[in-house]
Short mmCIF file of C-alpha atoms in Angstrom, two decimals:
data_model
loop_
_atom_site.label_atom_id
_atom_site.label_comp_id
_atom_site.label_asym_id
_atom_site.label_seq_id
_atom_site.Cartn_x
_atom_site.Cartn_y
_atom_site.Cartn_z
CA UNK A 1 138.14 105.85 234.32
CA UNK A 2 140.48 108.75 233.57
CA UNK A 3 140.97 107.35 230.06
CA UNK A 4 137.21 107.32 229.46
CA UNK A 5 136.83 110.92 230.64
CA UNK A 6 139.75 111.98 228.44
CA UNK A 7 138.15 110.32 225.41
CA UNK A 8 134.82 112.03 226.10
CA UNK A 9 136.57 115.41 226.20
CA UNK A 10 138.35 114.72 222.92
CA UNK A 11 135.09 113.67 221.19
CA UNK A 12 133.27 116.73 222.54
CA UNK A 13 135.99 119.08 221.31
CA UNK A 14 135.95 117.39 217.91
CA UNK A 15 132.17 117.75 217.57
CA UNK A 16 132.36 121.40 218.65
CA UNK A 17 135.03 122.10 216.05
CA UNK A 18 132.93 120.41 213.33
CA UNK A 19 129.90 122.52 214.31
CA UNK A 20 131.90 125.76 214.12
CA UNK A 21 133.35 124.88 210.72
CA UNK A 22 129.96 123.79 209.34
CA UNK A 23 128.20 126.93 210.61
CA UNK A 24 130.91 129.17 209.15
CA UNK A 25 130.62 127.50 205.75
CA UNK A 26 126.81 127.95 205.72
CA UNK A 27 127.12 131.61 206.66
CA UNK A 28 129.74 132.15 203.97
CA UNK A 29 127.52 130.46 201.40
CA UNK A 30 124.52 132.55 202.42
CA UNK A 31 126.61 135.70 202.37
CA UNK A 32 127.70 134.95 198.78
CA UNK A 33 124.14 134.22 197.62
CA UNK A 34 122.70 136.93 195.38
CA UNK A 35 119.25 138.47 195.73
CA UNK A 36 116.95 139.18 192.78
CA UNK A 37 113.80 141.29 193.08
CA UNK A 38 110.99 140.54 190.63
CA UNK A 39 108.65 143.50 190.09
CA UNK A 40 105.57 143.25 187.82
CA UNK A 41 104.77 146.01 185.32
CA UNK A 42 101.23 145.02 184.42
CA UNK A 43 97.98 146.44 183.08
CA UNK A 44 97.61 150.10 182.13
CA UNK A 45 100.45 152.53 182.75
CA UNK A 46 99.26 155.32 185.05
CA UNK A 47 100.42 157.24 188.12
CA UNK A 48 99.33 154.45 190.45
CA UNK A 49 101.83 152.14 188.73
CA UNK A 50 104.53 154.79 189.12
CA UNK A 51 103.92 154.90 192.87
CA UNK A 52 104.07 151.10 193.14
CA UNK A 53 107.30 150.84 191.14
CA UNK A 54 108.94 153.59 193.17
CA UNK A 55 108.05 151.82 196.40
CA UNK A 56 109.27 148.43 195.09
CA UNK A 57 112.56 149.86 193.79
CA UNK A 58 113.23 151.54 197.13
CA UNK A 59 112.48 148.25 198.88
CA UNK A 60 114.97 146.43 196.62
CA UNK A 61 117.56 149.15 197.16
CA UNK A 62 117.18 148.97 200.96
CA UNK A 63 117.50 145.18 200.86
CA UNK A 64 120.73 145.41 198.87
CA UNK A 65 119.35 143.57 195.84
CA UNK A 66 121.90 142.44 193.23
CA UNK A 67 119.47 142.51 190.30
CA UNK A 68 115.92 143.60 189.50
CA UNK A 69 113.70 141.89 186.92
CA UNK A 70 110.74 143.91 185.68
CA UNK A 71 108.17 141.50 184.27
CA UNK A 72 106.42 143.60 181.62
CA UNK A 73 102.94 142.89 180.25
CA UNK A 74 101.11 146.10 179.43
CA UNK A 75 99.15 147.57 176.50
CA UNK A 76 100.47 151.04 177.39
CA UNK A 77 98.90 154.02 179.07
CA UNK A 78 99.59 157.62 180.04
CA UNK A 79 102.66 159.29 178.54
CA UNK A 80 103.39 161.36 181.65
CA UNK A 81 103.31 158.24 183.84
CA UNK A 82 105.61 156.40 181.42
CA UNK A 83 108.01 159.36 181.47
CA UNK A 84 108.14 159.25 185.28
CA UNK A 85 108.79 155.50 185.24
CA UNK A 86 111.52 156.01 182.63
CA UNK A 87 113.20 158.48 184.95
CA UNK A 88 113.04 155.91 187.76
CA UNK A 89 114.78 153.35 185.54
CA UNK A 90 117.43 155.81 184.37
CA UNK A 91 118.35 156.68 187.96
CA UNK A 92 118.44 153.03 189.03
CA UNK A 93 121.95 151.98 190.02
CA UNK A 94 121.01 148.30 190.47
CA UNK A 95 121.49 146.11 187.35
CA UNK A 96 118.05 145.43 185.89
CA UNK A 97 116.25 143.58 183.13
CA UNK A 98 112.91 144.09 181.41
CA UNK A 99 111.32 140.68 180.79
CA UNK A 100 108.47 141.06 178.28
CA UNK A 101 106.02 138.26 179.02
CA UNK A 102 103.39 139.04 176.39
CA UNK A 103 103.30 142.64 175.18
CA UNK A 104 105.17 145.86 175.81
CA UNK A 105 103.15 148.24 173.68
CA UNK A 106 103.04 152.03 173.56
CA UNK A 107 104.23 153.32 176.96
CA UNK A 108 105.29 149.75 177.80
CA UNK A 109 107.87 149.78 175.00
CA UNK A 110 109.33 153.06 176.32
CA UNK A 111 109.57 151.64 179.84
CA UNK A 112 111.33 148.49 178.56
CA UNK A 113 113.82 150.50 176.51
CA UNK A 114 114.98 152.25 179.69
CA UNK A 115 116.04 148.95 181.29
CA UNK A 116 119.63 147.71 181.12
CA UNK A 117 118.61 144.51 179.33
CA UNK A 118 115.51 143.29 177.50
CA UNK A 119 114.49 139.64 177.23
CA UNK A 120 111.26 138.40 175.66
CA UNK A 121 109.25 135.22 175.46
CA UNK A 122 108.82 133.78 171.96
CA UNK A 123 105.25 135.13 171.62
CA UNK A 124 105.95 138.61 173.03
CA UNK A 125 105.74 141.85 171.05
CA UNK A 126 107.06 145.36 171.55
CA UNK A 127 106.22 148.68 169.87
CA UNK A 128 103.11 150.52 168.55
CA UNK A 129 103.94 153.56 170.64
CA UNK A 130 101.81 156.25 169.03
CA UNK A 131 100.40 158.97 171.29
CA UNK A 132 96.60 158.84 171.44
CA UNK A 133 94.40 161.25 173.38
CA UNK A 134 91.67 160.07 175.75
CA UNK A 135 89.03 160.56 173.02
CA UNK A 136 90.85 158.17 170.66
CA UNK A 137 92.36 160.77 168.32
CA UNK A 138 96.00 161.39 167.54
CA UNK A 139 97.72 163.81 169.89
CA UNK A 140 98.97 167.22 168.80
CA UNK A 141 102.08 167.55 166.67
CA UNK A 142 103.95 169.00 169.65
CA UNK A 143 103.06 166.05 171.88
CA UNK A 144 103.95 163.57 169.14
CA UNK A 145 107.32 165.24 168.53
CA UNK A 146 108.20 165.21 172.23
CA UNK A 147 107.24 161.55 172.54
CA UNK A 148 109.39 160.59 169.53
CA UNK A 149 112.34 162.33 171.18
CA UNK A 150 111.75 160.39 174.40
CA UNK A 151 111.62 157.09 172.49
CA UNK A 152 114.83 157.86 170.57
CA UNK A 153 116.59 158.96 173.75
CA UNK A 154 115.61 155.75 175.57
CA UNK A 155 117.01 153.65 172.71
CA UNK A 156 120.24 155.66 172.50
CA UNK A 157 120.82 155.39 176.26
CA UNK A 158 120.81 151.61 175.84
CA UNK A 159 123.13 151.73 172.80
CA UNK A 160 120.30 150.65 170.50
CA UNK A 161 119.55 151.93 167.02
CA UNK A 162 117.07 154.81 167.62
CA UNK A 163 115.49 154.36 164.14
CA UNK A 164 113.29 151.50 165.33
CA UNK A 165 112.22 153.36 168.47
CA UNK A 166 111.23 156.32 166.31
CA UNK A 167 109.32 154.03 163.96
CA UNK A 168 107.37 152.72 166.95
CA UNK A 169 106.17 156.27 167.66
CA UNK A 170 106.18 157.85 164.19
CA UNK A 171 104.00 156.26 161.47
CA UNK A 172 105.84 158.22 158.77
CA UNK A 173 108.92 155.98 159.13
CA UNK A 174 108.79 153.37 156.37
CA UNK A 175 110.16 149.95 157.38
CA UNK A 176 108.38 147.47 155.05
CA UNK A 177 110.71 144.61 156.00
CA UNK A 178 109.01 144.56 159.38
CA UNK A 179 105.47 144.96 157.97
CA UNK A 180 105.48 148.55 159.12
CA UNK A 181 104.90 150.51 155.94
CA UNK A 182 104.33 154.23 155.92
CA UNK A 183 101.33 155.17 158.03
CA UNK A 184 101.81 152.28 160.47
CA UNK A 185 103.50 152.13 163.87
CA UNK A 186 106.30 149.57 164.13
CA UNK A 187 105.68 146.50 166.30
CA UNK A 188 108.52 144.02 166.71
CA UNK A 189 108.15 140.33 167.40
CA UNK A 190 110.59 138.69 169.80
CA UNK A 191 112.77 137.40 166.94
CA UNK A 192 112.74 140.78 165.20
CA UNK A 193 113.63 142.55 168.45
CA UNK A 194 116.66 140.28 168.83
CA UNK A 195 117.64 140.81 165.18
CA UNK A 196 117.68 144.62 165.51
CA UNK A 197 119.40 144.54 168.88
CA UNK A 198 116.39 145.61 170.93
CA UNK A 199 116.34 142.40 172.95
CA UNK A 200 119.26 140.39 174.30
CA UNK A 201 117.51 137.08 173.87
CA UNK A 202 114.37 134.92 173.87
CA UNK A 203 113.63 132.77 176.92
CA UNK A 204 110.75 130.51 177.82
CA UNK A 205 110.14 131.61 181.39
CA UNK A 206 111.63 133.25 184.46
CA UNK A 207 113.84 130.27 185.33
CA UNK A 208 115.35 130.33 181.86
CA UNK A 209 115.95 134.06 182.21
CA UNK A 210 117.72 133.56 185.54
CA UNK A 211 120.00 131.00 183.89
CA UNK A 212 120.76 133.46 181.08
CA UNK A 213 121.65 136.09 183.69
CA UNK A 214 123.63 133.50 185.69
CA UNK A 215 121.38 134.09 188.67
CA UNK A 216 119.79 130.63 188.91
CA UNK A 217 120.98 130.24 192.52
CA UNK A 218 119.85 133.69 193.62
CA UNK A 219 117.22 134.28 196.25
CA UNK A 220 114.03 135.50 194.54
CA UNK A 221 111.98 138.25 196.19
CA UNK A 222 108.65 139.11 194.53
CA UNK A 223 106.79 142.35 195.14
CA UNK A 224 103.07 142.82 194.59
CA UNK A 225 100.85 145.90 194.83
CA UNK A 226 99.15 146.43 198.17
CA UNK A 227 95.36 146.80 198.36
CA UNK A 228 95.77 150.58 198.63
CA UNK A 229 98.02 150.63 195.57
CA UNK A 230 95.54 148.52 193.59
CA UNK A 231 92.76 150.95 194.49
CA UNK A 232 94.97 153.89 193.56
CA UNK A 233 95.85 152.33 190.20
CA UNK A 234 92.17 151.79 189.43
CA UNK A 235 91.03 155.23 190.55
CA UNK A 236 93.79 157.16 188.77
CA UNK A 237 92.99 155.50 185.46
CA UNK A 238 92.04 158.19 182.88
CA UNK A 239 88.72 156.46 182.18
CA UNK A 240 87.73 156.11 185.84
CA UNK A 241 88.28 159.76 186.84
CA UNK A 242 85.40 161.22 184.76
CA UNK A 243 83.14 158.40 185.96
CA UNK A 244 83.85 159.24 189.61
CA UNK A 245 83.28 162.96 189.03
CA UNK A 246 80.05 162.23 187.14
CA UNK A 247 78.78 160.05 189.99
CA UNK A 248 79.66 162.80 192.48
CA UNK A 249 77.84 165.51 190.51
CA UNK A 250 74.77 163.32 190.00
CA UNK A 251 74.67 162.44 193.67
CA UNK A 252 74.79 166.05 194.86
CA UNK A 253 72.25 167.24 192.27
CA UNK A 254 69.80 164.52 193.29
CA UNK A 255 70.42 165.39 196.95
CA UNK A 256 69.14 168.93 196.34
CA UNK A 257 65.71 167.50 195.55
CA UNK A 258 65.46 165.10 198.46
CA UNK A 259 64.92 165.97 202.14
CA UNK A 260 67.81 165.58 204.56
CA UNK A 261 71.08 163.91 203.57
CA UNK A 262 70.47 160.47 202.11
CA UNK A 263 71.68 157.89 199.61
CA UNK A 264 72.29 160.31 196.73
CA UNK A 265 74.47 162.69 198.77
CA UNK A 266 76.35 159.80 200.35
CA UNK A 267 77.02 158.36 196.88
CA UNK A 268 78.45 161.70 195.70
CA UNK A 269 80.56 162.11 198.83
CA UNK A 270 81.97 158.57 198.58
CA UNK A 271 82.90 159.16 194.93
CA UNK A 272 84.88 162.29 195.85
CA UNK A 273 86.52 160.56 198.81
CA UNK A 274 87.62 157.72 196.53
CA UNK A 275 88.99 160.24 194.04
CA UNK A 276 91.16 162.01 196.62
CA UNK A 277 92.13 158.76 198.39
CA UNK A 278 93.41 157.20 195.16
CA UNK A 279 95.31 160.32 194.16
CA UNK A 280 96.78 160.65 197.66
CA UNK A 281 98.06 157.04 197.60
CA UNK A 282 99.46 157.62 194.12
CA UNK A 283 101.37 160.64 195.46
CA UNK A 284 99.42 163.16 193.38
CA UNK A 285 97.39 164.80 196.15
CA UNK A 286 98.86 166.07 199.41
CA UNK A 287 97.23 167.25 202.61
CA UNK A 288 97.03 170.80 201.28
CA UNK A 289 94.86 169.60 198.38
CA UNK A 290 92.45 167.83 200.71
CA UNK A 291 92.34 170.85 203.06
CA UNK A 292 91.41 173.18 200.17
CA UNK A 293 88.68 170.76 199.10
CA UNK A 294 87.24 170.55 202.64
CA UNK A 295 87.32 174.36 203.00
CA UNK A 296 85.46 174.62 199.68
CA UNK A 297 82.74 172.29 200.98
CA UNK A 298 82.50 174.30 204.22
CA UNK A 299 82.08 177.56 202.27
CA UNK A 300 79.25 176.08 200.21
CA UNK A 301 77.51 174.86 203.37
CA UNK A 302 77.89 178.29 204.98
CA UNK A 303 76.32 179.84 201.88
CA UNK A 304 73.06 178.17 202.92
CA UNK A 305 73.04 180.27 206.07
CA UNK A 306 74.80 183.42 204.88
CA UNK A 307 73.16 184.57 201.63
CA UNK A 308 75.05 186.72 199.19
CA UNK A 309 76.78 184.24 196.86
CA UNK A 310 80.37 185.13 197.79
CA UNK A 311 80.99 182.12 200.02
CA UNK A 312 79.39 179.82 197.45
CA UNK A 313 81.64 181.18 194.70
CA UNK A 314 84.74 180.80 196.90
CA UNK A 315 83.72 177.25 197.76
CA UNK A 316 83.20 176.33 194.11
CA UNK A 317 86.58 177.75 193.12
CA UNK A 318 88.21 175.89 196.02
CA UNK A 319 86.69 172.54 195.02
CA UNK A 320 87.61 172.89 191.35
CA UNK A 321 91.12 174.07 192.29
CA UNK A 322 91.64 171.06 194.55
CA UNK A 323 90.65 168.73 191.70
CA UNK A 324 93.24 170.30 189.41
CA UNK A 325 95.85 170.21 192.19
CA UNK A 326 95.26 166.46 192.56
CA UNK A 327 95.96 165.90 188.88
CA UNK A 328 99.29 166.10 187.07
CA UNK A 329 97.52 166.56 183.74
CA UNK A 330 95.40 169.73 183.63
CA UNK A 331 94.00 169.05 180.18
CA UNK A 332 92.87 165.59 181.22
CA UNK A 333 91.27 166.98 184.37
CA UNK A 334 89.52 169.73 182.40
CA UNK A 335 88.15 167.11 180.03
CA UNK A 336 87.02 164.94 182.95
CA UNK A 337 85.20 167.89 184.55
CA UNK A 338 83.56 168.75 181.23
CA UNK A 339 82.39 165.16 180.80
CA UNK A 340 81.06 165.11 184.38
CA UNK A 341 79.22 168.39 183.79
CA UNK A 342 77.62 167.17 180.54
CA UNK A 343 76.62 163.85 182.09
CA UNK A 344 75.12 165.66 185.10
CA UNK A 345 73.10 168.04 182.89
CA UNK A 346 71.75 165.29 180.63
CA UNK A 347 71.02 162.93 183.51
CA UNK A 348 69.36 165.71 185.50
CA UNK A 349 67.05 166.48 182.58
CA UNK A 350 66.12 162.82 182.18
CA UNK A 351 65.76 162.33 185.92
CA UNK A 352 63.67 165.37 186.75
CA UNK A 353 61.79 165.99 183.49
CA UNK A 354 61.26 162.66 181.82
CA UNK A 355 61.15 160.28 184.77
CA UNK A 356 60.14 162.97 187.21
CA UNK A 357 59.86 163.37 190.93
CA UNK A 358 56.34 164.71 190.66
CA UNK A 359 54.61 162.43 188.17
CA UNK A 360 57.17 159.79 187.22
CA UNK A 361 58.71 156.65 188.63
CA UNK A 362 60.61 158.56 191.32
CA UNK A 363 57.63 160.40 192.76
CA UNK A 364 57.77 158.33 195.96
CA UNK A 365 61.21 159.71 196.86
CA UNK A 366 59.71 163.06 197.91
CA UNK A 367 56.71 163.41 200.22
CA UNK A 368 54.15 165.27 198.11
CA UNK A 369 51.06 164.77 200.26
CA UNK A 370 49.77 167.84 202.08
CA UNK A 371 47.16 168.32 204.80
CA UNK A 372 44.55 171.03 204.49
CA UNK A 373 41.69 172.44 206.52
CA UNK A 374 39.28 171.12 203.88
CA UNK A 375 40.24 167.61 204.93
CA UNK A 376 39.77 168.42 208.59
CA UNK A 377 43.45 169.08 209.44
CA UNK A 378 44.40 172.17 211.40
CA UNK A 379 47.88 173.29 212.47
CA UNK A 380 46.56 174.66 215.77
CA UNK A 381 43.28 175.26 217.56
CA UNK A 382 41.75 178.72 217.06
CA UNK A 383 39.91 179.63 220.26
CA UNK A 384 37.20 181.87 218.93
CA UNK A 385 35.22 181.46 222.17
CA UNK A 386 37.72 183.65 223.99
CA UNK A 387 36.79 186.78 222.04
CA UNK A 388 35.07 189.33 224.30
CA UNK A 389 36.30 187.87 227.59
CA UNK A 390 37.60 190.33 230.15
CA UNK A 391 40.38 189.64 232.56
CA UNK A 392 43.54 190.98 234.16
CA UNK A 393 47.12 191.26 232.94
CA UNK A 394 49.12 189.02 235.26
CA UNK A 395 52.45 190.26 233.89
CA UNK A 396 53.43 193.46 232.08
CA UNK A 397 52.51 193.16 228.39
CA UNK A 398 55.45 194.44 226.23
CA UNK A 399 53.56 193.67 224.08
CA UNK A 400 53.37 189.95 224.99
CA UNK A 401 52.77 188.48 228.42
CA UNK A 402 50.23 186.53 230.45
CA UNK A 403 46.64 187.31 231.27
CA UNK A 404 44.06 185.64 233.47
CA UNK A 405 40.51 185.09 232.22
CA UNK A 406 37.89 183.24 234.26
CA UNK A 407 40.65 181.61 236.29
CA UNK A 408 42.66 180.45 233.19
CA UNK A 409 46.09 181.85 232.45
CA UNK A 410 46.60 182.53 228.73
CA UNK A 411 49.58 183.85 226.75
CA UNK A 412 48.44 187.08 225.15
CA UNK A 413 49.79 189.96 223.06
CA UNK A 414 48.64 193.54 222.82
CA UNK A 415 47.82 195.44 219.64
CA UNK A 416 51.19 197.12 220.00
CA UNK A 417 51.07 199.22 223.14
CA UNK A 418 52.35 198.58 226.65
CA UNK A 419 49.99 197.48 229.42
CA UNK A 420 51.05 197.35 233.05
CA UNK A 421 50.45 194.33 235.27
CA UNK A 422 47.10 194.06 237.12
CA UNK A 423 45.40 196.27 234.52
CA UNK A 424 42.00 195.08 233.20
CA UNK A 425 42.19 193.76 229.59
CA UNK A 426 39.78 192.40 227.03
CA UNK A 427 40.33 189.77 224.32
CA UNK A 428 39.48 191.36 220.97
CA UNK A 429 40.82 188.86 218.45
CA UNK A 430 42.33 185.34 218.10
CA UNK A 431 44.56 184.18 215.25
CA UNK A 432 45.52 180.56 215.77
CA UNK A 433 47.58 180.47 218.97
CA UNK A 434 47.83 184.26 218.99
CA UNK A 435 45.41 185.90 221.45
CA UNK A 436 45.21 189.69 221.11
CA UNK A 437 44.03 191.92 223.94
CA UNK A 438 43.53 195.64 224.65
CA UNK A 439 43.38 197.59 227.90
CA UNK A 440 39.95 198.44 229.32
CA UNK A 441 39.76 202.12 230.08
CA UNK A 442 38.70 202.71 233.69
CA UNK A 443 35.94 205.31 234.22
#
């Protein structure tokens, strides 16, 4: 029996030792395993994307990520947003790679050039980084020159030949061997990018890239924009801002011609709320901006009760100022406000003159029917039968009060003088509900 117990103890100790060794080896393996964060850089480049990338990079930094892969597929976007993203990449201490899935054009090429490494799929392209204004025209010479410097600097920071980066942004650079003659912006294919040293290699997919980076056994963490960030990216798009402001102006103009506060005013208010919500999420608008906007609205409302125009002017300045404060591009905001104003004026003319609230399709929005005495409607009963009746002032008349006539108490008013209580009075005139009396002189 003792031998059996001894054997059981030996087996138990052996199993316990195996468990400890096995657990330690698993923990050591997990501790040595690297972590790779995959962050998408998709669609248009705007401030909403900047906010998302900043949040994702901070998340990777807090998690102790060993590498970050930025999967790039963008046609470009705002220069100021691209510059902010470039600064994020330049200050990133974690090794990182830009993986161009399809296209990295315009601002997308600048973003990719700021990464430590660039890999591309075989069908991907990079370049065509000319600066175009929101109306489709070439930007000013000053803006073009500054953008060329940014492109060259991004290439030089990555030890790449800056000539090709400049050719992407300057059509005057003649590189016919890459089908980019004078007057054309350079766009590199994946093979050409590798040939000129702008890409480290061509890979088929993410798994192939991980093998190239010797990270095939790493733990992959993917980040995606939250719903709020998606809304912010949509709202802060340069094409969406003037649309929102136009909807807001149309809504408030239409509300002026309709009784109460209805659909039109709600539509305008929702448009403005979306504008400030998107810019707040994107980090462009703070609480002070929203407070100034709300104070501007309050001043305009107070103007309805306190005439003079000063409060209305202050409110208008406050609202416009808050819109500029929520934007990091004053020229773009000025253009958006101008577009909204023009759209509001044209639409107002069509709405109120051509379609019409009085004779057109929208005439049923406003109640235009009126009642008149000719149709038998009266606002109050005029008691002409009371004229000539004599009675007594029940209360002092100063000049209004109560009188009693044939046992009926009636609210009366004098012709202007004071009549003491219990004095005899006579009804001399009635005007609607207004019964006018005068004192009867006692003989």
